[in-house]
Coordinates of C-alpha atoms (C1' of nucleotides) in Angstrom, one line a residue:
Chain Q
M56 CA 0.0 0.0 0.0
S57 CA 2.8 2.4 0.8
V58 CA 3.5 2.9 -2.9
H59 CA 0.8 5.5 -2.7
S60 CA 2.5 7.5 0.0
V61 CA 3.6 11.0 -0.6
N62 CA 6.9 11.6 1.0
H63 CA 5.8 13.9 3.8
T64 CA 8.8 15.6 5.2
N65 CA 7.7 15.6 8.8
I66 CA 10.7 17.6 9.8
Y67 CA 8.8 19.0 12.7
Y68 CA 7.2 15.9 14.2
Q69 CA 10.1 13.4 14.2
G70 CA 10.1 11.0 17.1
A71 CA 6.4 10.7 17.5
D72 CA 4.8 7.3 17.2
K73 CA 3.0 6.4 14.0
I74 CA 0.0 4.2 14.1
L75 CA -2.1 2.1 11.7
L76 CA -5.3 3.9 10.8
A77 CA -8.3 2.2 9.3
V78 CA -11.9 3.0 8.2
D79 CA -14.8 0.7 8.8
C80 CA -18.2 1.2 7.2
I81 CA -21.6 0.5 8.7
I82 CA -23.9 0.3 5.7
F83 CA -27.7 0.5 6.2
G84 CA -30.3 -0.4 3.7
F85 CA -34.1 -0.8 3.7
D86 CA -35.8 -3.6 1.9
K87 CA -39.2 -5.2 2.2
N88 CA -40.0 -2.9 5.0
L89 CA -37.0 -4.1 7.1
L90 CA -33.9 -2.2 8.1
K91 CA -30.8 -4.1 7.0
L92 CA -27.0 -4.0 7.5
L93 CA -24.4 -5.1 4.9
L94 CA -21.8 -7.4 6.5
F95 CA -18.8 -9.2 5.0
K96 CA -16.7 -12.3 5.5
R97 CA -13.3 -11.1 6.3
K98 CA -10.7 -11.9 3.7
V99 CA -7.5 -11.6 5.8
E100 CA -6.0 -12.9 9.0
P101 CA -6.6 -12.7 11.8
F102 CA -10.2 -13.7 12.0
K103 CA -10.3 -14.7 8.3
N104 CA -13.8 -15.8 7.2
E105 CA -15.5 -14.3 10.2
W106 CA -18.3 -11.8 9.8
S107 CA -17.2 -8.2 10.0
L108 CA -17.7 -4.7 8.7
I109 CA -16.0 -3.7 5.5
G110 CA -12.9 -1.5 5.9
R111 CA -9.3 -1.1 5.1
F112 CA -6.2 0.9 6.1
I113 CA -5.9 4.6 5.3
R114 CA -3.0 5.5 3.2
E115 CA -0.6 8.3 4.2
D116 CA -1.7 10.6 1.3
E117 CA -5.4 10.0 1.6
N118 CA -8.1 12.1 3.3
I119 CA -10.0 9.9 5.7
N120 CA -13.4 10.8 4.2
N121 CA -12.1 9.8 0.7
A122 CA -11.0 6.5 2.1
A123 CA -14.4 5.8 3.4
E124 CA -16.1 6.9 0.2
K125 CA -13.8 4.5 -1.8
V126 CA -14.5 1.6 0.5
L127 CA -18.2 2.1 0.1
E128 CA -17.9 2.5 -3.6
E129 CA -15.8 -0.6 -4.0
C130 CA -18.3 -2.8 -2.2
T131 CA -21.6 -1.4 -3.3
G132 CA -20.8 0.3 -6.6
L133 CA -22.3 3.5 -5.2
N134 CA -20.9 6.9 -4.8
D135 CA -22.6 10.1 -3.9
V136 CA -24.6 8.5 -1.1
F137 CA -25.1 9.6 2.5
L138 CA -21.9 8.8 4.4
E139 CA -20.9 10.4 7.7
Q140 CA -18.2 9.9 10.3
L141 CA -19.5 8.1 13.3
F142 CA -16.8 7.6 15.9
C143 CA -13.1 6.8 16.3
Y144 CA -12.2 3.6 18.1
G145 CA -8.8 3.6 19.6
D146 CA -8.2 1.3 22.5
A147 CA -4.6 0.1 22.3
S148 CA -5.7 -3.5 22.5
R149 CA -8.8 -3.5 20.4
D150 CA -7.2 -5.5 17.6
P151 CA -4.9 -8.4 18.5
G152 CA -3.5 -8.2 15.0
G153 CA -1.8 -5.0 15.8
R154 CA -2.2 -1.4 17.1
V155 CA -4.9 -0.1 14.8
V156 CA -7.1 2.9 15.4
S157 CA -10.3 2.7 13.4
I158 CA -12.6 5.5 12.2
A159 CA -16.1 4.2 11.8
Y160 CA -18.4 5.7 9.1
Y161 CA -22.0 4.9 8.5
A162 CA -23.8 5.0 5.2
L163 CA -27.4 5.0 4.1
I164 CA -28.0 3.5 0.7
R165 CA -30.9 2.8 -1.6
L166 CA -31.0 -0.9 -1.9
D167 CA -32.8 -0.7 -5.3
E168 CA -29.8 1.2 -6.8
Q169 CA -27.2 -1.2 -5.4
K170 CA -25.3 -3.4 -7.8
E171 CA -25.9 -7.0 -6.9
Q172 CA -22.6 -7.9 -8.4
S173 CA -20.5 -6.1 -6.0
V174 CA -22.2 -7.6 -3.0
E175 CA -21.4 -11.1 -4.3
D176 CA -17.8 -10.4 -5.1
F177 CA -17.2 -9.4 -1.5
H178 CA -18.9 -12.4 0.1
A179 CA -21.4 -10.0 1.6
H180 CA -24.8 -10.5 3.1
W181 CA -27.6 -8.2 4.1
F182 CA -28.7 -8.9 7.7
D183 CA -31.8 -7.7 9.4
V184 CA -30.7 -5.1 11.9
N185 CA -32.1 -7.2 14.7
E186 CA -30.3 -10.3 13.6
V187 CA -26.7 -9.2 13.4
P188 CA -24.3 -12.1 14.0
E189 CA -21.3 -11.9 16.2
L190 CA -18.6 -9.8 14.6
I191 CA -14.9 -9.5 15.0
L192 CA -13.2 -6.9 17.3
D193 CA -15.5 -4.1 18.4
H194 CA -17.6 -4.1 15.3
N195 CA -20.8 -5.0 17.1
A196 CA -20.3 -2.0 19.3
M197 CA -19.8 0.1 16.2
I198 CA -23.1 -1.1 14.8
E199 CA -24.9 -0.3 18.1
A200 CA -23.5 3.2 18.0
A201 CA -24.4 3.7 14.4
F202 CA -28.0 2.5 15.0
E203 CA -28.3 4.9 18.0
K204 CA -27.0 7.8 15.8
L205 CA -29.4 6.9 13.1
K206 CA -32.3 7.0 15.5
Q207 CA -31.3 10.4 16.8
K208 CA -30.5 11.9 13.4
A209 CA -33.6 10.6 11.7
R210 CA -35.7 12.4 14.2
V211 CA -34.5 15.8 13.2
Q212 CA -33.2 15.5 9.7
P213 CA -34.8 14.0 6.6
I214 CA -32.2 11.4 6.2
G215 CA -34.8 8.6 6.0
F216 CA -35.2 9.4 2.4
E217 CA -31.6 8.3 1.7
L218 CA -32.8 4.7 2.4
L219 CA -35.9 4.8 0.2
P220 CA -36.2 4.6 -3.6
E221 CA -36.9 7.9 -5.3
K222 CA -40.6 7.1 -5.4
F223 CA -42.2 5.7 -2.3
T224 CA -45.6 5.4 -0.6
I225 CA -46.6 6.8 2.8
P226 CA -46.9 3.3 4.2
N227 CA -43.3 2.6 3.1
L228 CA -42.1 5.7 4.8
Q229 CA -44.0 4.9 7.9
A230 CA -42.5 1.3 7.9
L231 CA -39.1 2.8 7.6
Y232 CA -39.5 5.1 10.6
E233 CA -41.0 2.2 12.5
S234 CA -38.0 0.0 11.9
I235 CA -35.6 2.8 12.8
Y236 CA -37.3 3.7 16.0
Q237 CA -38.4 0.2 16.7
V238 CA -41.9 1.2 17.6
N239 CA -45.3 1.2 16.0
L240 CA -46.7 4.5 14.8
D241 CA -50.3 5.5 14.3
G242 CA -51.0 5.7 10.5
R243 CA -53.2 8.7 10.7
N244 CA -51.0 10.8 12.9
F245 CA -47.9 9.9 10.9
R246 CA -49.5 10.8 7.6
K247 CA -50.8 14.0 8.9
K248 CA -47.5 15.1 10.3
I249 CA -45.3 14.2 7.4
L250 CA -47.7 15.7 4.8
S251 CA -48.2 18.9 6.8
M252 CA -44.5 19.6 6.5
G253 CA -44.9 20.2 2.8
I254 CA -41.7 18.5 1.7
L255 CA -43.3 15.6 -0.1
E256 CA -44.6 15.7 -3.7
K257 CA -47.6 13.5 -4.5
L258 CA -47.3 11.7 -7.9
D259 CA -50.2 10.6 -10.1
E260 CA -48.9 7.1 -9.8
K261 CA -49.8 4.2 -7.5
D262 CA -47.7 1.3 -6.2
K263 CA -49.8 -1.8 -6.1
T264 CA -47.2 -4.2 -4.9
S265 CA -48.5 -4.4 -1.4
S266 CA -52.2 -3.9 -1.8
K267 CA -55.0 -4.2 -4.2
K268 CA -56.1 -0.7 -3.8
G269 CA -52.6 0.6 -4.3
A270 CA -50.9 3.5 -2.5
Y271 CA -50.0 6.8 -4.1
L272 CA -46.3 7.3 -4.7
Y273 CA -44.5 10.4 -3.4
K274 CA -41.2 12.1 -3.9
F275 CA -39.1 14.0 -1.4
N276 CA -38.7 17.6 -2.6
Q277 CA -35.2 18.8 -1.7
E278 CA -35.8 22.4 -2.8
K279 CA -38.9 22.8 -0.8
Y280 CA -37.1 21.4 2.2
E281 CA -34.2 23.9 1.8
N282 CA -36.6 26.8 1.4
L283 CA -38.4 25.8 4.6
L284 CA -35.0 25.5 6.4
D285 CA -34.2 29.1 5.4
K286 CA -37.5 30.2 7.0
G287 CA -36.5 28.6 10.3
F288 CA -38.5 25.4 9.8
G289 CA -37.2 22.4 11.7
F290 CA -37.8 18.8 10.5
E291 CA -39.0 16.7 13.4
I292 CA -40.7 13.4 13.5
Chain B
M163 CA 8.1 9.6 22.7
S164 CA 8.6 6.2 21.2
V165 CA 10.4 5.0 24.3
H166 CA 6.8 4.3 25.5
S167 CA 6.0 2.0 22.6
V168 CA 5.1 -1.6 23.2
N169 CA 6.6 -3.6 20.4
H170 CA 3.5 -4.7 18.6
T171 CA 4.3 -7.5 16.4
N172 CA 2.0 -6.5 13.5
I173 CA 2.7 -9.7 11.7
Y174 CA -0.6 -9.4 10.0
Y175 CA -0.7 -5.8 8.9
Q176 CA 2.8 -5.3 7.4
G177 CA 2.9 -3.0 4.4
A178 CA 0.1 -0.7 5.5
D179 CA 1.0 3.0 6.0
K180 CA 1.4 4.3 9.6
I181 CA 0.3 7.8 10.4
L182 CA 0.8 10.4 13.1
L183 CA -2.2 10.5 15.4
A184 CA -2.9 13.4 17.8
V185 CA -5.6 14.4 20.3
D186 CA -6.7 18.0 20.6
C187 CA -8.9 19.2 23.5
I188 CA -11.6 21.8 23.4
I189 CA -12.0 22.9 27.0
F190 CA -15.2 24.8 28.1
G191 CA -15.6 26.6 31.3
F192 CA -18.2 29.0 32.8
D193 CA -17.2 32.0 34.8
K194 CA -19.0 35.3 35.7
N195 CA -22.0 34.1 33.7
L196 CA -19.9 33.8 30.5
L197 CA -19.0 30.6 28.6
K198 CA -15.3 30.4 28.1
L199 CA -12.7 28.4 26.2
L200 CA -9.2 27.6 27.3
L201 CA -6.6 28.2 24.6
F202 CA -2.8 28.0 24.5
K203 CA 0.2 29.5 22.9
R204 CA 1.7 26.7 20.9
K205 CA 5.1 25.7 22.1
V206 CA 6.5 24.0 19.0
E207 CA 7.1 24.7 15.4
P208 CA 5.4 25.1 13.0
F209 CA 3.2 27.9 14.2
K210 CA 5.1 28.4 17.4
N211 CA 3.6 31.0 19.7
E212 CA 0.3 31.1 17.8
W213 CA -3.0 30.4 19.6
S214 CA -4.2 26.8 19.4
L215 CA -6.0 24.1 21.2
I216 CA -3.9 21.9 23.5
G217 CA -3.0 18.5 22.3
R218 CA -0.2 16.1 21.6
F219 CA 0.6 12.9 19.7
I220 CA -0.8 9.6 20.7
R221 CA 1.7 7.0 21.7
E222 CA 1.5 3.5 20.2
D223 CA 0.7 1.8 23.4
E224 CA -1.9 4.3 24.6
N225 CA -5.7 4.3 24.4
I226 CA -6.9 7.4 22.6
N227 CA -9.3 8.2 25.5
N228 CA -6.4 8.0 28.0
A229 CA -4.3 10.3 25.9
A230 CA -7.1 12.9 26.0
E231 CA -7.5 12.5 29.7
K232 CA -3.8 13.0 30.3
V233 CA -3.6 16.1 28.1
L234 CA -6.5 17.5 30.1
E235 CA -5.0 16.7 33.4
E236 CA -1.6 18.1 32.5
C237 CA -3.0 21.5 31.5
T238 CA -5.8 21.9 34.1
G239 CA -4.8 19.7 37.0
L240 CA -8.2 18.0 36.7
N241 CA -9.2 14.5 36.2
D242 CA -12.6 12.8 36.4
V243 CA -14.3 15.5 34.4
F244 CA -16.7 15.4 31.5
L245 CA -14.6 14.5 28.5
E246 CA -16.0 13.1 25.3
Q247 CA -14.8 12.4 21.8
L248 CA -16.0 15.0 19.3
F249 CA -14.7 14.2 15.8
C250 CA -11.8 13.0 13.9
Y251 CA -10.1 15.4 11.5
G252 CA -8.1 13.7 8.8
D253 CA -7.6 15.7 5.6
A254 CA -4.2 14.7 4.3
S255 CA -3.2 18.4 4.0
R256 CA -4.6 19.7 7.2
D257 CA -1.2 20.2 8.8
P258 CA 1.7 21.5 6.8
G259 CA 4.0 20.2 9.4
G260 CA 3.2 16.6 8.4
R261 CA 0.4 14.1 7.8
V262 CA -1.4 14.1 11.2
V263 CA -4.9 12.9 11.9
S264 CA -6.3 14.6 14.9
I265 CA -9.0 13.3 17.2
A266 CA -10.8 16.2 18.9
Y267 CA -12.2 15.8 22.4
Y268 CA -14.3 18.3 24.3
A269 CA -14.3 18.8 28.0
L270 CA -16.5 20.6 30.4
I271 CA -14.8 21.7 33.6
R272 CA -15.7 23.6 36.7
L273 CA -13.6 26.7 36.7
D274 CA -13.7 27.0 40.5
E275 CA -11.9 23.7 40.8
Q276 CA -9.2 24.5 38.3
K277 CA -5.7 25.0 39.5
E278 CA -4.6 28.5 38.4
Q279 CA -1.0 27.3 38.4
S280 CA -1.4 24.8 35.5
V281 CA -3.0 27.4 33.3
E282 CA -0.1 29.8 33.8
D283 CA 2.5 27.2 33.2
F284 CA 1.0 26.5 29.8
H285 CA 0.7 30.1 28.6
A286 CA -3.0 29.6 28.5
H287 CA -5.8 32.0 28.5
W288 CA -9.6 31.7 29.0
F289 CA -11.4 33.3 26.0
D290 CA -15.0 34.3 25.9
V291 CA -16.7 31.8 23.5
N292 CA -17.7 34.7 21.2
E293 CA -14.2 36.2 21.2
V294 CA -12.0 33.3 20.0
P295 CA -8.9 34.5 18.2
E296 CA -7.7 33.0 14.9
L297 CA -6.2 29.6 15.7
I298 CA -3.8 27.3 13.8
L299 CA -4.8 24.6 11.4
D300 CA -8.5 23.6 11.6
H301 CA -8.8 24.4 15.3
N302 CA -11.4 27.1 14.8
A303 CA -13.5 24.5 13.0
M304 CA -13.1 22.1 15.8
I305 CA -14.3 24.7 18.3
E306 CA -17.3 25.4 16.1
A307 CA -18.2 21.8 16.0
A308 CA -17.7 21.4 19.7
F309 CA -19.9 24.3 20.5
E310 CA -22.6 22.9 18.2
K311 CA -22.4 19.6 19.9
L312 CA -22.6 21.2 23.3
K313 CA -25.7 23.0 22.2
Q314 CA -27.3 19.8 21.1
K315 CA -26.3 17.7 24.0
A316 CA -27.1 20.2 26.7
R317 CA -30.7 20.2 25.5
V318 CA -31.2 16.5 26.2
Q319 CA -28.7 15.6 28.9
P320 CA -27.9 17.4 32.2
I321 CA -24.3 18.1 31.2
G322 CA -24.7 21.8 32.1
F323 CA -24.0 20.9 35.7
E324 CA -20.5 19.9 34.7
L325 CA -19.7 23.5 34.1
L326 CA -21.2 24.9 37.4
P327 CA -19.8 24.7 40.9
E328 CA -21.4 22.0 43.1
K329 CA -23.7 24.7 44.6
F330 CA -25.3 27.1 42.2
T331 CA -28.4 29.4 42.0
I332 CA -31.2 29.2 39.5
P333 CA -30.2 32.5 37.9
N334 CA -26.6 31.0 37.5
L335 CA -28.1 28.0 35.8
Q336 CA -30.2 30.1 33.5
A337 CA -27.3 32.3 32.5
L338 CA -25.4 29.1 31.7
Y339 CA -28.1 27.9 29.4
E340 CA -28.4 31.3 27.9
S341 CA -24.8 31.4 27.0
I342 CA -24.8 27.9 25.6
Y343 CA -27.9 28.5 23.4
Q344 CA -27.1 32.1 22.8
V345 CA -30.6 33.3 23.5
N346 CA -32.5 34.9 26.3
L347 CA -34.8 32.8 28.3
D348 CA -37.8 33.7 30.4
G349 CA -37.0 33.5 34.0
R350 CA -40.3 32.2 35.2
N351 CA -40.6 29.5 32.5
F352 CA -37.0 28.4 33.0
R353 CA -37.4 28.1 36.7
K354 CA -40.7 26.3 36.4
K355 CA -39.3 23.8 34.0
I356 CA -36.1 22.9 35.6
L357 CA -37.6 22.6 39.1
S358 CA -40.5 20.5 37.8
M359 CA -38.0 17.8 36.8
G360 CA -37.3 17.1 40.4
I361 CA -33.5 16.7 39.9
L362 CA -32.4 19.7 41.9
E363 CA -32.0 19.9 45.6
K364 CA -32.7 23.2 47.3
L365 CA -30.2 24.1 50.1
D366 CA -30.9 26.4 53.1
E367 CA -28.1 28.7 51.9
K368 CA -28.1 31.8 49.8
D369 CA -25.6 33.2 47.5
K370 CA -25.4 37.0 47.9
T371 CA -22.6 37.7 45.5
S372 CA -24.9 39.0 42.7
S373 CA -27.8 40.6 44.6
K374 CA -28.7 42.1 47.9
K375 CA -31.7 39.8 48.4
G376 CA -29.6 36.7 47.6
A377 CA -30.6 33.7 45.7
Y378 CA -31.0 30.2 47.1
L379 CA -28.4 27.6 46.3
Y380 CA -29.2 24.3 44.7
K381 CA -27.4 21.0 44.0
F382 CA -27.8 18.6 41.2
N383 CA -29.0 15.3 42.5
Q384 CA -27.5 12.5 40.4
E385 CA -29.4 9.7 42.1
K386 CA -32.8 11.3 41.5
Y387 CA -31.8 11.9 37.9
E388 CA -30.9 8.2 37.4
N389 CA -34.0 7.0 39.1
L390 CA -36.1 9.2 36.8
L391 CA -34.1 7.9 33.7
D392 CA -35.1 4.3 34.7
K393 CA -38.7 5.4 34.7
G394 CA -38.5 6.6 31.1
F395 CA -38.0 10.3 32.0
G396 CA -36.2 12.3 29.4
F397 CA -34.3 15.5 30.4
E398 CA -35.1 18.3 28.0
I399 CA -34.6 22.0 28.2
Chain I
dT205 C1' -35.7 55.2 50.2
dC206 C1' -34.2 53.4 46.3
dA207 C1' -31.9 50.4 43.1
dA208 C1' -31.2 45.7 41.7
dA209 C1' -31.9 41.1 41.3
dA210 C1' -35.0 37.1 43.1
dG211 C1' -39.1 35.0 43.1
dT212 C1' -44.0 33.8 41.9
dG213 C1' -49.2 32.2 38.4
dT214 C1' -52.3 32.4 34.9
dT215 C1' -53.9 32.5 30.3
dC216 C1' -53.8 31.2 25.5
dA217 C1' -52.2 28.8 21.4
dA218 C1' -50.2 25.0 19.4
dG219 C1' -49.1 20.5 19.0
dT220 C1' -49.6 15.6 20.2
dT221 C1' -52.2 11.6 21.2
dA222 C1' -55.9 8.5 20.9
dC223 C1' -59.3 6.5 18.4
dA224 C1' -63.0 3.8 14.3
dC225 C1' -64.8 3.6 10.0
dC226 C1' -65.2 3.6 4.8
dC227 C1' -62.7 2.9 0.2
dA228 C1' -60.8 0.6 -3.8
dT229 C1' -59.7 -3.5 -6.0
dG230 C1' -57.8 -8.2 -7.2
dT231 C1' -58.9 -12.8 -6.4
Chain E
dA96 C1' -68.5 -11.1 -2.0
dC97 C1' -64.7 -10.8 0.7
dA98 C1' -60.2 -10.0 2.3
dT99 C1' -56.5 -6.7 2.3
dG100 C1' -54.1 -2.7 3.0
dG101 C1' -55.0 2.6 2.0
dG102 C1' -56.9 6.6 3.4
dT103 C1' -59.6 10.1 6.3
dG104 C1' -61.3 13.7 11.0
dT105 C1' -62.2 15.0 15.6
dA106 C1' -62.0 15.6 20.5
dA107 C1' -59.2 15.5 24.8
dC108 C1' -55.0 16.5 26.6
dT109 C1' -50.4 18.2 27.2
dT110 C1' -46.9 21.4 26.4
dG111 C1' -44.7 25.7 25.4
dA112 C1' -45.0 30.8 25.2
dA113 C1' -46.2 35.2 26.7
dC114 C1' -46.6 38.3 30.2
dA115 C1' -46.2 42.0 35.4
dC116 C1' -45.8 42.6 39.9
dT117 C1' -44.0 41.9 44.8
dT118 C1' -40.1 40.8 47.8
dT119 C1' -35.7 41.5 50.0
dT120 C1' -31.9 44.0 51.5
dG121 C1' -27.4 46.6 51.1
dA122 C1' -25.9 51.0 50.2

DNA sequence: TCAAAAGTGTTCAAGTTACACCCATGT
DNA sequence: ACATGGGTGTAACTTGAACACTTTTGA
């Protein structure tokens, strides 16, 4: 990997310890009204073939955010998706394979856009968020933290839409929030609240995959949302 | 510094780049009803003698949290204070002195407990949060992020008390929240709300430093707070 | 006696929660 | 014709916001 390194002079900071730095990605998806996580069979020792998050070491010349974006793109084929730093895990003994500090990122992706191919290449599998297997190192803790963060953030920012296809029904959206908050919501109140914000655009199209009557499809309208933000509106659900 | 290094074998991860890792601490205090930040004159090149956060490199054998605790203790004489990881800054070019990834921590300390001595030894100064000078590297951005986080977190967790002396008055507490949220609050509503939570203990003692009449002192009651948490109570202000 | 901060209740508007029935349609 | 999920309104309650005067006491 070090063939990529820029030769930083480091004339000032000689003598300080250098440490292996990694990124690990917690990847959320939403499918068949269930919240999912993408996990991988680890390809290297130690812990080869055990379930784990996907990640790799950061190169010396690489922004940490770019490293996370590249990891995500390599394993899902997607770029330009929601990806945010979560937390930095740095206990000296967290990895018996060596002293590695890991920066965890979490991503929200649209499962319908994802390339099946990439998932298979990486021996990956989508797990229900409530059926995550035992993972290597502190990866289960990372997932816990990411899920907590998602719960908090989804309440005050319209990031739920990052997990849905461009067109979705109100019952889809409700099921998404139910699986994020792990509660049941009242259909009438939910609909009233989300529609009253004025950030959804109703289409003249119905989705009949889950009922005979069919449910109207909606789109999230980013411009309307940003206009409202400017006027001091605060998303909350 | 590397005299402290454990000789990690790293038999698995050879070939990956190693990177300098640092911690930087954003230290909040509250004095004379103003929210303050502790800043330092940098002692090393590059940027020697410019204002900066306090920080140092992480050693190979050191938990990142411990490193932050030690930095805080060295410069304030305090341990066992509120200290939490904020964010990891890792653009490849953020520091012209070398490739350094920095993990920012923010701390809330009680100014009345702080040892004056330590502050002077470190050429430190307490700045009003609205009068922060230009700092080196991305330290101004770190402070912005920490202040944002404080605003969010103070709303839903009783961390404000970490900034106040053990005994404080309701007007003190109100002034603290006013300087965190940067707004004026209604005295009656504030008092009503905070007292109705049942987490403050009224003492038979008055503080007369800021008025002739004097204001009753209160203490935060951690046990009551935890009992309420168990019952599903949510702090919010 | 007066200046300066501490302390105290009520009203109104807005938002949240709870709750039950009809609709449309494919089988 | 019936089973299935989609869609609709109202009333009770809770919460947050606005607002003015009295109390205490050191100087």
